[in-house]
Amino acid sequence: MATITSITGAQFDAMPYNEGRRWELVNGELISVASPTPRHQDIVFKILLAIRRYLDASGISALAYQDVEFALTDNDRVRPDVCVLLGDKARSLDPDRIPIPGSPDIAIEVISPTERSSESHDKVRAYLRTGTAEVWQVYPKSRTVQIHRGEIARLLEASQQVNSITTLSLDKT
């Protein structure tokens, strides 16, 4: 049985950085996140590149990054694989400060085979309750994406397009 460690955001922010290991804080629970595999990183890169190309071509005032820490609340620190900030959030971002206070407009998580479903579910709930408009869960093995918007979630297959602020073909990501 796993030991659950509860800490505050301030305690989390004061933790030393350990190479090769990442941590997130969801509902005050410290969660160890394994280092990403090369396949995982390749998927993240393709998603980020597709979103940035779309944003550049569309003229939308937005920023897209990978692996940036957000302070959703006093008890939530998360690092989405890809995040999108729109409008005022993008314009007011201090690019030299982490964690970013508040939530991204879109959070994209590439789900690894070792990720516990309860932790993934808790992160989706934390994003949505703190103002994230959409959370995408990308499942590489099944080539599907589950998009959460408020209380509604839909599952897209590899041949479908993601209709969001972006229109992406899953075949290309």
PDB file of C-alpha atoms in Angstrom:
ATOM      1  CA  MET A   1       0.000   0.000   0.000  1.00  0.00           C
ATOM      2  CA  ALA A   2       1.354   3.410  -0.990  1.00  0.00           C
ATOM      3  CA  THR A   3       2.050   6.008   1.646  1.00  0.00           C
ATOM      4  CA  ILE A   4       0.196   9.255   1.076  1.00  0.00           C
ATOM      5  CA  THR A   5       2.125  12.368   2.016  1.00  0.00           C
ATOM      6  CA  SER A   6       0.105  15.537   2.534  1.00  0.00           C
ATOM      7  CA  ILE A   7       1.842  18.892   2.339  1.00  0.00           C
ATOM      8  CA  THR A   8       0.996  22.490   1.505  1.00  0.00           C
ATOM      9  CA  GLY A   9       1.895  24.361  -1.650  1.00  0.00           C
ATOM     10  CA  ALA A  10       4.448  26.431   0.272  1.00  0.00           C
ATOM     11  CA  GLN A  11       6.142  23.251   1.531  1.00  0.00           C
ATOM     12  CA  PHE A  12       6.061  21.850  -2.003  1.00  0.00           C
ATOM     13  CA  ASP A  13       7.663  24.997  -3.423  1.00  0.00           C
ATOM     14  CA  ALA A  14      10.492  24.708  -0.864  1.00  0.00           C
ATOM     15  CA  MET A  15      11.356  21.086  -1.794  1.00  0.00           C
ATOM     16  CA  PRO A  16      14.793  20.530  -3.360  1.00  0.00           C
ATOM     17  CA  TYR A  17      14.926  19.577  -7.029  1.00  0.00           C
ATOM     18  CA  ASN A  18      16.045  15.992  -7.658  1.00  0.00           C
ATOM     19  CA  GLU A  19      17.345  15.134 -11.136  1.00  0.00           C
ATOM     20  CA  GLY A  20      15.321  12.465 -12.917  1.00  0.00           C
ATOM     21  CA  ARG A  21      12.274  12.679 -10.675  1.00  0.00           C
ATOM     22  CA  ARG A  22       9.324  15.022 -10.875  1.00  0.00           C
ATOM     23  CA  TRP A  23       6.673  15.724  -8.304  1.00  0.00           C
ATOM     24  CA  GLU A  24       3.197  17.165  -8.472  1.00  0.00           C
ATOM     25  CA  LEU A  25       0.842  18.184  -5.696  1.00  0.00           C
ATOM     26  CA  VAL A  26      -2.864  17.426  -6.118  1.00  0.00           C
ATOM     27  CA  ASN A  27      -5.305  18.118  -3.290  1.00  0.00           C
ATOM     28  CA  GLY A  28      -2.335  18.398  -0.929  1.00  0.00           C
ATOM     29  CA  GLU A  29      -1.137  14.891  -1.884  1.00  0.00           C
ATOM     30  CA  LEU A  30       2.449  14.556  -3.075  1.00  0.00           C
ATOM     31  CA  ILE A  31       2.579  12.494  -6.277  1.00  0.00           C
ATOM     32  CA  SER A  32       5.789  11.122  -7.784  1.00  0.00           C
ATOM     33  CA  VAL A  33       5.858  11.389 -11.573  1.00  0.00           C
ATOM     34  CA  ALA A  34       8.307   9.193 -13.459  1.00  0.00           C
ATOM     35  CA  SER A  35      10.659  10.707 -16.004  1.00  0.00           C
ATOM     36  CA  PRO A  36       9.089  10.657 -19.474  1.00  0.00           C
ATOM     37  CA  THR A  37      10.129   8.112 -22.070  1.00  0.00           C
ATOM     38  CA  PRO A  38      11.452   9.158 -25.490  1.00  0.00           C
ATOM     39  CA  ARG A  39       8.107   8.083 -27.039  1.00  0.00           C
ATOM     40  CA  HIS A  40       6.219  10.233 -24.553  1.00  0.00           C
ATOM     41  CA  GLN A  41       8.425  13.232 -25.336  1.00  0.00           C
ATOM     42  CA  ASP A  42       8.019  12.704 -29.080  1.00  0.00           C
ATOM     43  CA  ILE A  43       4.215  12.820 -28.697  1.00  0.00           C
ATOM     44  CA  VAL A  44       4.430  15.941 -26.526  1.00  0.00           C
ATOM     45  CA  PHE A  45       6.683  17.637 -29.101  1.00  0.00           C
ATOM     46  CA  LYS A  46       4.293  16.825 -31.962  1.00  0.00           C
ATOM     47  CA  ILE A  47       1.280  18.145 -30.049  1.00  0.00           C
ATOM     48  CA  LEU A  48       3.103  21.324 -29.028  1.00  0.00           C
ATOM     49  CA  LEU A  49       4.354  21.919 -32.557  1.00  0.00           C
ATOM     50  CA  ALA A  50       0.872  21.425 -34.063  1.00  0.00           C
ATOM     51  CA  ILE A  51      -0.704  23.814 -31.546  1.00  0.00           C
ATOM     52  CA  ARG A  52       1.982  26.468 -32.028  1.00  0.00           C
ATOM     53  CA  ARG A  53       1.630  26.269 -35.816  1.00  0.00           C
ATOM     54  CA  TYR A  54      -2.137  26.652 -35.497  1.00  0.00           C
ATOM     55  CA  LEU A  55      -1.824  29.611 -33.117  1.00  0.00           C
ATOM     56  CA  ASP A  56       0.740  31.341 -35.347  1.00  0.00           C
ATOM     57  CA  ALA A  57      -1.418  30.872 -38.463  1.00  0.00           C
ATOM     58  CA  SER A  58      -4.678  31.907 -36.781  1.00  0.00           C
ATOM     59  CA  GLY A  59      -3.422  35.070 -35.092  1.00  0.00           C
ATOM     60  CA  ILE A  60      -4.965  34.036 -31.755  1.00  0.00           C
ATOM     61  CA  SER A  61      -3.345  35.820 -28.810  1.00  0.00           C
ATOM     62  CA  ALA A  62      -2.017  32.764 -27.006  1.00  0.00           C
ATOM     63  CA  LEU A  63       1.045  30.934 -25.725  1.00  0.00           C
ATOM     64  CA  ALA A  64       1.748  27.199 -25.681  1.00  0.00           C
ATOM     65  CA  TYR A  65       4.445  25.524 -23.591  1.00  0.00           C
ATOM     66  CA  GLN A  66       5.503  22.110 -22.398  1.00  0.00           C
ATOM     67  CA  ASP A  67       6.192  21.002 -18.834  1.00  0.00           C
ATOM     68  CA  VAL A  68       5.608  24.307 -17.013  1.00  0.00           C
ATOM     69  CA  GLU A  69       4.479  24.251 -13.386  1.00  0.00           C
ATOM     70  CA  PHE A  70       1.200  25.875 -12.342  1.00  0.00           C
ATOM     71  CA  ALA A  71       0.033  26.770  -8.830  1.00  0.00           C
ATOM     72  CA  LEU A  72      -3.660  26.028  -9.290  1.00  0.00           C
ATOM     73  CA  THR A  73      -4.393  26.598  -5.579  1.00  0.00           C
ATOM     74  CA  ASP A  74      -2.514  26.583  -2.282  1.00  0.00           C
ATOM     75  CA  ASN A  75      -2.628  22.764  -2.394  1.00  0.00           C
ATOM     76  CA  ASP A  76      -2.221  22.037  -6.109  1.00  0.00           C
ATOM     77  CA  ARG A  77       1.007  22.199  -8.161  1.00  0.00           C
ATOM     78  CA  VAL A  78       0.828  20.521 -11.556  1.00  0.00           C
ATOM     79  CA  ARG A  79       2.965  20.342 -14.696  1.00  0.00           C
ATOM     80  CA  PRO A  80       0.869  19.558 -17.764  1.00  0.00           C
ATOM     81  CA  ASP A  81       2.770  18.011 -20.647  1.00  0.00           C
ATOM     82  CA  VAL A  82       1.453  20.849 -22.842  1.00  0.00           C
ATOM     83  CA  CYS A  83      -0.427  23.957 -21.753  1.00  0.00           C
ATOM     84  CA  VAL A  84      -2.153  26.767 -23.627  1.00  0.00           C
ATOM     85  CA  LEU A  85      -2.724  30.254 -22.226  1.00  0.00           C
ATOM     86  CA  LEU A  86      -5.142  32.537 -24.067  1.00  0.00           C
ATOM     87  CA  GLY A  87      -5.763  36.284 -24.175  1.00  0.00           C
ATOM     88  CA  ASP A  88      -5.094  38.092 -20.903  1.00  0.00           C
ATOM     89  CA  LYS A  89      -3.449  35.056 -19.320  1.00  0.00           C
ATOM     90  CA  ALA A  90      -0.959  34.948 -22.188  1.00  0.00           C
ATOM     91  CA  ARG A  91      -0.347  38.694 -22.137  1.00  0.00           C
ATOM     92  CA  SER A  92       0.160  38.886 -18.355  1.00  0.00           C
ATOM     93  CA  LEU A  93       2.477  35.878 -18.071  1.00  0.00           C
ATOM     94  CA  ASP A  94       5.814  36.574 -16.407  1.00  0.00           C
ATOM     95  CA  PRO A  95       8.084  34.242 -18.432  1.00  0.00           C
ATOM     96  CA  ASP A  96      10.698  34.174 -15.665  1.00  0.00           C
ATOM     97  CA  ARG A  97       8.415  33.106 -12.803  1.00  0.00           C
ATOM     98  CA  ILE A  98       7.325  29.657 -11.734  1.00  0.00           C
ATOM     99  CA  PRO A  99       5.026  28.334 -10.619  1.00  0.00           C
ATOM    100  CA  ILE A 100       2.577  30.203 -12.841  1.00  0.00           C
ATOM    101  CA  PRO A 101      -0.296  31.327 -10.602  1.00  0.00           C
ATOM    102  CA  GLY A 102      -3.717  30.074 -11.691  1.00  0.00           C
ATOM    103  CA  SER A 103      -4.659  27.553 -14.323  1.00  0.00           C
ATOM    104  CA  PRO A 104      -3.942  27.097 -18.020  1.00  0.00           C
ATOM    105  CA  ASP A 105      -6.841  27.469 -20.461  1.00  0.00           C
ATOM    106  CA  ILE A 106      -6.004  24.067 -21.938  1.00  0.00           C
ATOM    107  CA  ALA A 107      -3.993  21.365 -20.168  1.00  0.00           C
ATOM    108  CA  ILE A 108      -2.808  18.355 -22.149  1.00  0.00           C
ATOM    109  CA  GLU A 109      -1.594  15.235 -20.398  1.00  0.00           C
ATOM    110  CA  VAL A 110      -0.011  12.348 -22.302  1.00  0.00           C
ATOM    111  CA  ILE A 111      -0.933   9.312 -20.220  1.00  0.00           C
ATOM    112  CA  SER A 112       1.888   6.853 -19.601  1.00  0.00           C
ATOM    113  CA  PRO A 113       1.261   3.144 -18.978  1.00  0.00           C
ATOM    114  CA  THR A 114       2.509   3.510 -15.392  1.00  0.00           C
ATOM    115  CA  GLU A 115       0.200   6.390 -14.463  1.00  0.00           C
ATOM    116  CA  ARG A 116      -2.464   5.470 -11.917  1.00  0.00           C
ATOM    117  CA  SER A 117      -5.986   6.212 -13.160  1.00  0.00           C
ATOM    118  CA  SER A 118      -7.003   7.678  -9.786  1.00  0.00           C
ATOM    119  CA  GLU A 119      -4.154  10.213  -9.935  1.00  0.00           C
ATOM    120  CA  SER A 120      -4.998  11.093 -13.538  1.00  0.00           C
ATOM    121  CA  HIS A 121      -8.664  11.552 -12.600  1.00  0.00           C
ATOM    122  CA  ASP A 122      -7.760  13.734  -9.606  1.00  0.00           C
ATOM    123  CA  LYS A 123      -5.588  15.958 -11.819  1.00  0.00           C
ATOM    124  CA  VAL A 124      -8.402  16.418 -14.356  1.00  0.00           C
ATOM    125  CA  ARG A 125     -10.760  17.418 -11.542  1.00  0.00           C
ATOM    126  CA  ALA A 126      -8.175  19.843 -10.097  1.00  0.00           C
ATOM    127  CA  TYR A 127      -7.677  21.529 -13.476  1.00  0.00           C
ATOM    128  CA  LEU A 128     -11.397  21.886 -14.152  1.00  0.00           C
ATOM    129  CA  ARG A 129     -12.361  23.144 -10.681  1.00  0.00           C
ATOM    130  CA  THR A 130      -9.709  25.882 -10.905  1.00  0.00           C
ATOM    131  CA  GLY A 131     -10.765  27.300 -14.264  1.00  0.00           C
ATOM    132  CA  THR A 132      -9.088  25.226 -16.960  1.00  0.00           C
ATOM    133  CA  ALA A 133     -11.546  25.206 -19.885  1.00  0.00           C
ATOM    134  CA  GLU A 134     -10.324  21.937 -21.381  1.00  0.00           C
ATOM    135  CA  VAL A 135      -8.210  19.003 -20.298  1.00  0.00           C
ATOM    136  CA  TRP A 136      -6.985  16.596 -22.952  1.00  0.00           C
ATOM    137  CA  GLN A 137      -5.856  13.126 -21.927  1.00  0.00           C
ATOM    138  CA  VAL A 138      -3.840  11.558 -24.730  1.00  0.00           C
ATOM    139  CA  TYR A 139      -3.641   7.755 -24.684  1.00  0.00           C
ATOM    140  CA  PRO A 140      -0.794   6.731 -27.037  1.00  0.00           C
ATOM    141  CA  LYS A 141      -1.390   2.986 -26.916  1.00  0.00           C
ATOM    142  CA  SER A 142      -5.049   3.217 -28.023  1.00  0.00           C
ATOM    143  CA  ARG A 143      -4.416   6.327 -30.159  1.00  0.00           C
ATOM    144  CA  THR A 144      -7.314   8.139 -28.503  1.00  0.00           C
ATOM    145  CA  VAL A 145      -7.814  11.497 -26.814  1.00  0.00           C
ATOM    146  CA  GLN A 146     -10.368  12.168 -24.110  1.00  0.00           C
ATOM    147  CA  ILE A 147     -11.351  15.831 -23.930  1.00  0.00           C
ATOM    148  CA  HIS A 148     -12.901  17.114 -20.707  1.00  0.00           C
ATOM    149  CA  ARG A 149     -14.919  20.345 -20.749  1.00  0.00           C
ATOM    150  CA  GLY A 150     -16.644  20.941 -17.437  1.00  0.00           C
ATOM    151  CA  GLU A 151     -18.833  17.930 -16.723  1.00  0.00           C
ATOM    152  CA  ILE A 152     -18.681  16.653 -20.310  1.00  0.00           C
ATOM    153  CA  ALA A 153     -16.011  14.336 -21.659  1.00  0.00           C
ATOM    154  CA  ARG A 154     -15.746  12.876 -25.122  1.00  0.00           C
ATOM    155  CA  LEU A 155     -13.438  10.311 -26.594  1.00  0.00           C
ATOM    156  CA  LEU A 156     -11.859  10.837 -30.008  1.00  0.00           C
ATOM    157  CA  GLU A 157     -10.338   8.115 -32.155  1.00  0.00           C
ATOM    158  CA  ALA A 158      -7.178   8.531 -34.265  1.00  0.00           C
ATOM    159  CA  SER A 159      -9.130   9.383 -37.428  1.00  0.00           C
ATOM    160  CA  GLN A 160     -11.056  12.274 -35.817  1.00  0.00           C
ATOM    161  CA  GLN A 161     -10.098  15.920 -35.361  1.00  0.00           C
ATOM    162  CA  VAL A 162      -9.784  17.782 -32.085  1.00  0.00           C
ATOM    163  CA  ASN A 163     -12.144  20.738 -32.269  1.00  0.00           C
ATOM    164  CA  SER A 164     -11.082  23.202 -29.657  1.00  0.00           C
ATOM    165  CA  ILE A 165      -9.234  26.470 -29.987  1.00  0.00           C
ATOM    166  CA  THR A 166      -7.257  24.283 -32.348  1.00  0.00           C
ATOM    167  CA  THR A 167      -8.317  21.880 -35.061  1.00  0.00           C
ATOM    168  CA  LEU A 168      -5.793  19.071 -35.035  1.00  0.00           C
ATOM    169  CA  SER A 169      -5.843  15.752 -36.787  1.00  0.00           C
ATOM    170  CA  LEU A 170      -4.949  12.947 -34.395  1.00  0.00           C
ATOM    171  CA  ASP A 171      -3.393  11.073 -37.302  1.00  0.00           C
ATOM    172  CA  LYS A 172      -0.676  13.744 -37.423  1.00  0.00           C
ATOM    173  CA  THR A 173       0.117  13.850 -33.700  1.00  0.00           C
TER     174      THR A 173
END
